[in-house]
Coordinates of C-alpha atoms in Angstrom, one line a residue:
M1 CA 3.0 -6.2 33.7
T2 CA 4.3 -3.0 32.2
A3 CA 4.9 0.0 34.2
T4 CA 2.4 2.9 34.3
P5 CA 3.8 5.8 32.4
D6 CA 5.3 8.6 34.4
P7 CA 2.7 11.3 35.2
T8 CA 3.2 14.1 32.8
P9 CA 4.1 17.4 34.3
L10 CA 1.4 20.0 34.8
P11 CA 1.3 22.4 31.8
D12 CA 2.8 25.8 32.3
N13 CA 0.6 28.9 32.0
P14 CA 0.3 29.3 28.3
W15 CA -0.1 33.0 28.5
E16 CA 3.5 33.3 29.8
K17 CA 4.7 31.8 26.5
W18 CA 2.2 33.0 23.8
G19 CA 0.2 35.7 25.6
W20 CA 2.2 38.4 23.8
A21 CA 0.9 37.2 20.5
F22 CA -2.7 37.2 21.8
A23 CA -2.1 40.8 23.1
A24 CA -0.5 41.9 19.9
I25 CA -3.6 40.8 17.8
W26 CA -6.0 42.8 19.9
L27 CA -4.0 45.9 19.8
V28 CA -6.0 46.8 16.6
F29 CA -8.7 48.0 18.9
L30 CA -6.6 50.8 20.1
A31 CA -7.7 52.5 17.0
F32 CA -10.6 53.8 19.0
P33 CA -8.5 56.0 21.3
I34 CA -6.2 56.9 18.4
I35 CA -9.1 58.2 16.4
A36 CA -10.3 60.0 19.5
V37 CA -7.0 61.8 19.7
V38 CA -7.0 62.6 16.0
E39 CA -10.4 64.1 16.3
S40 CA -9.8 66.0 19.5
E41 CA -9.5 69.8 19.5
V42 CA -6.3 70.0 21.5
G43 CA -3.1 71.3 20.2
L44 CA -0.5 69.3 18.2
P45 CA 1.9 68.8 21.2
A46 CA -0.9 67.3 23.3
K47 CA -1.9 65.0 20.5
V48 CA 1.7 63.8 20.0
F49 CA 2.0 63.2 23.8
A50 CA -1.3 61.2 23.8
M51 CA -0.2 59.1 20.8
L52 CA 3.1 58.3 22.7
C53 CA 1.1 57.3 25.7
I54 CA -1.0 55.0 23.6
A55 CA 2.1 53.5 22.1
G56 CA 3.5 52.9 25.5
F57 CA 0.3 51.4 26.7
A58 CA 0.5 48.9 23.8
V59 CA 4.1 48.0 24.7
A60 CA 3.3 47.6 28.4
N61 CA 0.2 45.4 27.5
V62 CA 2.3 43.0 25.4
L63 CA 5.1 42.8 27.9
G64 CA 2.6 42.1 30.6
Y65 CA 2.0 38.7 29.1
S66 CA 5.7 37.8 29.0
S67 CA 8.3 37.2 31.6
R68 CA 10.1 40.5 31.0
L69 CA 7.6 42.5 33.0
R70 CA 5.7 41.6 36.1
P71 CA 1.9 41.8 35.6
W72 CA 1.4 44.2 38.5
W73 CA 4.1 46.5 37.0
A74 CA 2.5 46.2 33.6
L75 CA -0.9 47.1 34.9
G76 CA 0.4 50.0 36.9
L77 CA 2.1 51.4 33.9
M78 CA -0.9 50.9 31.7
V79 CA -3.2 52.7 34.1
A80 CA -0.8 55.6 34.3
L81 CA -0.5 55.9 30.5
A82 CA -4.2 55.6 29.9
L83 CA -5.0 58.3 32.5
A84 CA -2.4 60.5 30.8
T85 CA -4.5 60.5 27.7
A86 CA -7.7 61.6 29.6
P87 CA -7.2 65.3 29.2
V88 CA -7.2 64.7 25.4
I89 CA -9.9 62.0 24.8
G90 CA -11.9 62.6 27.9
I91 CA -14.5 59.7 28.6
G92 CA -12.9 57.7 25.7
V93 CA -10.3 56.6 28.2
I94 CA -12.8 53.8 29.0
S95 CA -11.7 52.1 25.8
F96 CA -8.6 51.0 27.6
T97 CA -10.4 49.0 30.3
P98 CA -10.7 45.8 28.3
Y99 CA -7.0 45.5 28.0
L100 CA -6.7 46.0 31.8
A101 CA -9.4 43.5 32.5
I102 CA -8.1 40.8 30.3
L103 CA -4.5 41.1 31.5
S104 CA -5.8 41.0 35.1
A105 CA -7.8 37.9 34.3
L106 CA -5.2 36.0 32.6
R107 CA -2.0 37.0 34.5
L108 CA -2.8 38.0 38.1
P109 CA -2.7 35.4 40.8
S110 CA -5.9 34.2 42.6
P111 CA -7.9 35.8 44.1
A112 CA -6.5 39.2 43.1
W113 CA -7.5 38.8 39.5
K114 CA -11.2 38.7 40.4
W115 CA -11.1 42.0 42.4
A116 CA -9.1 43.7 39.6
V117 CA -11.4 42.5 36.8
G118 CA -14.5 43.6 38.9
L119 CA -12.9 47.1 39.2
W120 CA -12.2 47.4 35.5
A121 CA -15.6 46.1 34.5
A122 CA -17.3 48.8 36.5
F123 CA -15.9 51.6 34.3
P124 CA -17.9 50.9 31.1
V125 CA -21.0 51.5 33.1
L126 CA -20.1 55.2 32.8
S127 CA -20.9 55.0 29.1
L128 CA -24.6 54.6 30.0
L129 CA -24.5 58.2 31.3
D130 CA -24.1 59.5 27.7
I131 CA -21.4 61.9 28.8
D132 CA -20.6 64.4 26.0
G133 CA -22.1 62.3 23.3
F134 CA -20.2 59.2 24.3
P135 CA -22.2 56.3 22.7
T136 CA -24.2 54.2 25.2
F137 CA -23.7 51.0 23.0
F138 CA -20.0 51.2 24.0
F139 CA -21.0 49.5 27.2
L140 CA -22.2 46.5 25.2
M141 CA -19.0 46.4 23.2
L142 CA -16.6 46.3 26.2
W143 CA -18.3 44.0 28.6
P144 CA -18.3 40.9 26.3
I145 CA -14.6 41.3 25.8
M146 CA -14.0 41.4 29.5
I147 CA -16.3 38.4 30.1
G148 CA -14.3 36.5 27.4
G149 CA -11.1 37.2 29.5
V150 CA -12.7 35.9 32.6
M151 CA -14.0 32.7 30.9
L152 CA -10.5 32.1 29.6
R153 CA -9.1 32.3 33.0
L154 CA -11.8 30.0 34.5
F155 CA -11.4 27.5 31.9
G156 CA -7.7 27.5 32.3
E157 CA -8.0 27.0 36.0
R158 CA -10.4 24.1 35.6
E159 CA -7.9 22.5 33.1
Y160 CA -5.1 23.0 35.6
L161 CA -7.1 21.4 38.4
A162 CA -8.1 18.5 36.1
N163 CA -4.4 17.9 35.2
A164 CA -3.5 18.0 38.9
A165 CA -6.2 15.4 39.7
L166 CA -5.1 13.3 36.8
R167 CA -1.5 13.4 37.9
E168 CA -2.5 12.4 41.5
H169 CA -4.6 9.6 40.1
V170 CA -1.8 8.3 38.0
V171 CA 0.5 8.3 41.2
V172 CA -2.0 6.5 43.2
V173 CA -2.6 3.9 40.4
E174 CA 1.1 3.4 40.2
R175 CA 1.5 2.8 44.0
E176 CA -1.4 0.3 43.8
R177 CA 0.3 -1.5 41.0
V178 CA 3.6 -1.8 42.8
A179 CA 1.9 -2.9 46.0
R180 CA -0.2 -5.5 44.2
D181 CA 2.7 -6.9 42.1
V182 CA 5.1 -7.0 45.1
H183 CA 2.5 -8.8 47.2
D184 CA 1.9 -11.4 44.4
V185 CA 5.6 -11.9 43.9
L186 CA 6.6 -12.1 47.6
G187 CA 3.5 -14.1 48.5
H188 CA 4.3 -16.8 46.0
S189 CA 7.9 -16.8 46.5
L190 CA 7.8 -16.9 50.3
T191 CA 5.2 -19.6 50.3
A192 CA 7.4 -21.7 48.0
L193 CA 10.4 -21.0 50.3
S194 CA 8.5 -22.0 53.4
V195 CA 7.3 -25.3 51.8
K196 CA 10.7 -26.2 50.7
A197 CA 12.3 -25.4 54.1
E198 CA 9.7 -27.7 55.8
L199 CA 10.4 -30.4 53.3
A200 CA 14.2 -30.1 53.8
A201 CA 13.7 -30.2 57.5
R202 CA 11.9 -33.5 57.3
L203 CA 14.4 -35.0 54.9
I204 CA 17.6 -33.8 56.6
D205 CA 17.9 -37.1 58.6
I206 CA 16.2 -39.6 56.3
D207 CA 17.4 -38.5 52.8
P208 CA 20.3 -36.0 53.2
A209 CA 21.0 -35.9 49.4
R210 CA 17.3 -34.9 48.8
A211 CA 17.5 -32.4 51.6
K212 CA 20.6 -30.8 50.0
Q213 CA 18.7 -30.5 46.7
E214 CA 15.9 -28.7 48.5
L215 CA 18.3 -26.3 50.2
E216 CA 19.9 -25.5 46.9
S217 CA 16.4 -25.0 45.5
I218 CA 15.7 -22.6 48.3
Q219 CA 18.8 -20.5 47.4
A220 CA 17.7 -20.4 43.8
T221 CA 14.2 -19.5 44.7
A222 CA 15.4 -16.7 47.0
R223 CA 17.6 -15.2 44.3
Q224 CA 14.8 -15.4 41.7
A225 CA 12.4 -13.8 44.2
L226 CA 14.9 -10.9 44.8
A227 CA 15.2 -10.4 41.0
E228 CA 11.5 -10.5 40.5
V229 CA 10.8 -7.9 43.3
R230 CA 13.5 -5.6 41.8
A231 CA 11.9 -6.0 38.3
T232 CA 8.4 -5.5 39.7
V233 CA 9.2 -2.3 41.5
G234 CA 10.7 -1.1 38.2
G235 CA 7.7 -2.1 36.3
L236 CA 9.8 -4.5 34.1
R237 CA 8.2 -7.8 35.0
A238 CA 5.5 -9.4 33.0
G239 CA 3.6 -12.5 33.9
N240 CA 4.7 -15.7 31.8
L241 CA 2.0 -18.2 31.6
E242 CA 4.2 -21.0 30.3
A243 CA 6.7 -20.5 33.1
E244 CA 4.0 -20.3 35.8
L245 CA 2.2 -23.5 34.4
A246 CA 5.6 -25.3 34.6
A247 CA 6.4 -24.1 38.2
A248 CA 2.9 -24.7 39.7
P249 CA 3.1 -28.5 39.8
R250 CA 6.6 -28.3 41.4
V251 CA 5.4 -25.8 44.2
L252 CA 2.3 -27.9 44.8
A253 CA 4.3 -31.2 44.8
D254 CA 6.6 -29.8 47.5
A255 CA 3.5 -29.2 49.6
G256 CA 2.3 -32.7 49.0
I257 CA -0.4 -31.8 46.5
T258 CA -0.8 -33.5 43.1
T259 CA -1.7 -31.4 40.1
T260 CA -3.8 -32.2 37.0
V261 CA -3.6 -29.8 34.0
D262 CA -6.3 -29.7 31.4
G263 CA -5.4 -27.7 28.3
T264 CA -2.2 -25.9 27.2
V265 CA -1.0 -22.4 26.9
A266 CA -1.9 -22.5 23.2
D267 CA -5.6 -22.9 24.2
T268 CA -5.7 -19.4 25.9
D269 CA -6.2 -16.1 24.3
P270 CA -2.7 -14.6 23.7
R271 CA -4.0 -11.1 24.7
H272 CA -4.5 -12.4 28.3
R273 CA -1.7 -14.7 28.9
A274 CA 0.2 -12.4 31.1
L275 CA -2.9 -11.8 33.2
L276 CA -3.6 -15.5 33.4
A277 CA 0.0 -16.1 34.7
W278 CA -0.6 -13.7 37.6
V279 CA -3.9 -15.4 38.3
L280 CA -2.4 -18.9 38.3
R281 CA 0.4 -17.8 40.5
E282 CA -1.9 -16.2 43.2
A283 CA -4.4 -19.3 43.0
V284 CA -1.5 -21.7 43.6
T285 CA -0.1 -19.6 46.5
N286 CA -3.6 -19.6 48.1
V287 CA -3.9 -23.4 47.7
V288 CA -0.6 -24.0 49.3
R289 CA -1.2 -21.6 52.1
H290 CA -4.8 -22.2 53.1
S291 CA -6.5 -25.1 51.4
R292 CA -4.9 -28.2 53.1
A293 CA -5.7 -29.9 49.7
R294 CA -4.4 -33.1 48.3
S295 CA -5.0 -32.4 44.7
V296 CA -5.6 -29.5 42.3
R297 CA -6.9 -29.3 38.8
I298 CA -6.1 -26.5 36.5
E299 CA -8.2 -25.9 33.4
L300 CA -7.0 -23.7 30.5
G301 CA -9.3 -22.5 27.7
P302 CA -10.0 -19.7 25.4
A303 CA -12.4 -18.1 27.9
G304 CA -9.9 -18.0 30.8
I305 CA -8.7 -20.3 33.6
V306 CA -10.2 -22.5 36.4
V307 CA -8.4 -23.7 39.5
V308 CA -10.1 -26.2 41.6
D309 CA -8.7 -27.9 44.8
D310 CA -10.2 -30.5 47.1
G311 CA -9.3 -28.7 50.3
R312 CA -11.4 -27.4 53.2
G313 CA -13.1 -24.7 51.1
C314 CA -13.0 -20.9 51.3
D315 CA -14.2 -18.9 54.2
G316 CA -13.5 -15.5 55.8
A317 CA -12.9 -12.1 54.2
E318 CA -11.3 -11.6 50.9
G319 CA -7.6 -11.1 51.4
N320 CA -5.2 -8.8 49.6
G321 CA -4.2 -11.5 47.1
L322 CA -7.7 -12.2 45.9
R323 CA -8.4 -8.4 45.9
G324 CA -5.5 -7.8 43.7
M325 CA -6.4 -10.7 41.4
R326 CA -10.0 -9.3 41.1
E327 CA -8.6 -5.8 40.3
R328 CA -6.4 -7.3 37.5
V329 CA -9.3 -9.2 36.0
T330 CA -12.0 -6.5 36.2
G331 CA -9.4 -4.1 34.8
V332 CA -9.6 -5.8 31.4
G333 CA -13.4 -6.4 31.5
G334 CA -13.3 -10.0 32.9
T335 CA -15.0 -11.6 35.8
L336 CA -13.6 -13.5 38.8
D337 CA -15.7 -16.1 40.7
V338 CA -14.4 -17.6 43.9
G339 CA -16.8 -20.3 45.4
P340 CA -17.1 -23.6 46.9
A341 CA -16.4 -26.9 45.1
T342 CA -17.4 -30.4 46.1
P343 CA -15.2 -30.4 48.1
G344 CA -12.8 -27.5 48.1
T345 CA -12.6 -24.2 46.3
R346 CA -13.2 -23.3 42.7
V347 CA -11.5 -20.2 41.3
E348 CA -12.7 -19.2 37.8
V349 CA -11.6 -16.3 35.6
V350 CA -13.6 -15.5 32.4
L351 CA -12.1 -13.0 30.2
P352 CA -13.6 -11.0 27.2

């Protein structure tokens, strides 16, 4: 079982890195106030001053998208410079509002950006008053630009929330994986240790040499279990069907259960052998723990695996082991069927 990849960090606000390029492209529309200044009837000094204000407005707008100037400071400076041109271009000062609205939408925090955009969006309505020949269609030119900025912000927030939800989901999935794998590893290993300890206790007086072998086996099993838990938590452990198939008869024999195996590892689908190893491990653990069986039959084939015991049958609610097994199987599109046999319990896994 391989580890779930670490959740990727949430993306940074792209406007902090590349917003200056976006802002620089749209500076071409400052041609409207520039033309208004050129065509105004004020003196040359006033025109020069207005041109400098427009240049400063452009610089503040670009810096507002970078980390060099806070958005609030940029907006304040842009408003001041735009108002400074009002004596020269009059109602044409409205042409600055799309820049203010888009910068507010893309860079201000929530919910301040909504109030700021609403404020800037109200100014183009003045163009409908036809003040001093100001074209009424200017209203229709400015509003779509502002709406575009709002949509970019909304889409960006939705993407951020989606990435946050995905990150949380990945964390939850990883926790469930670790819990499921640790349960399977410890459940099997502790069951094997318990069976071996009981066997050693019975043999200690009648066959000390065999009892010593079982105690040594307990030590080896404990060390193996510790290594498996460490590997599982680190996501490094993968199920090995051949190893589980070799270990199952030994674990069952220690519990006084005979094992019959129909088929070999070669009969199974290579894509699903790791999964079948986990299934076999959990099924054998359940037989030893709960079945009170005397024999078990394991069937291997291209479609999956079947484990049948002649014990007391299955009853009660589905435990964590079966639930984890079902999650593994359904995760690859397979089915898990746990039902009564005659007698005992039949566990069948069918894989695609």
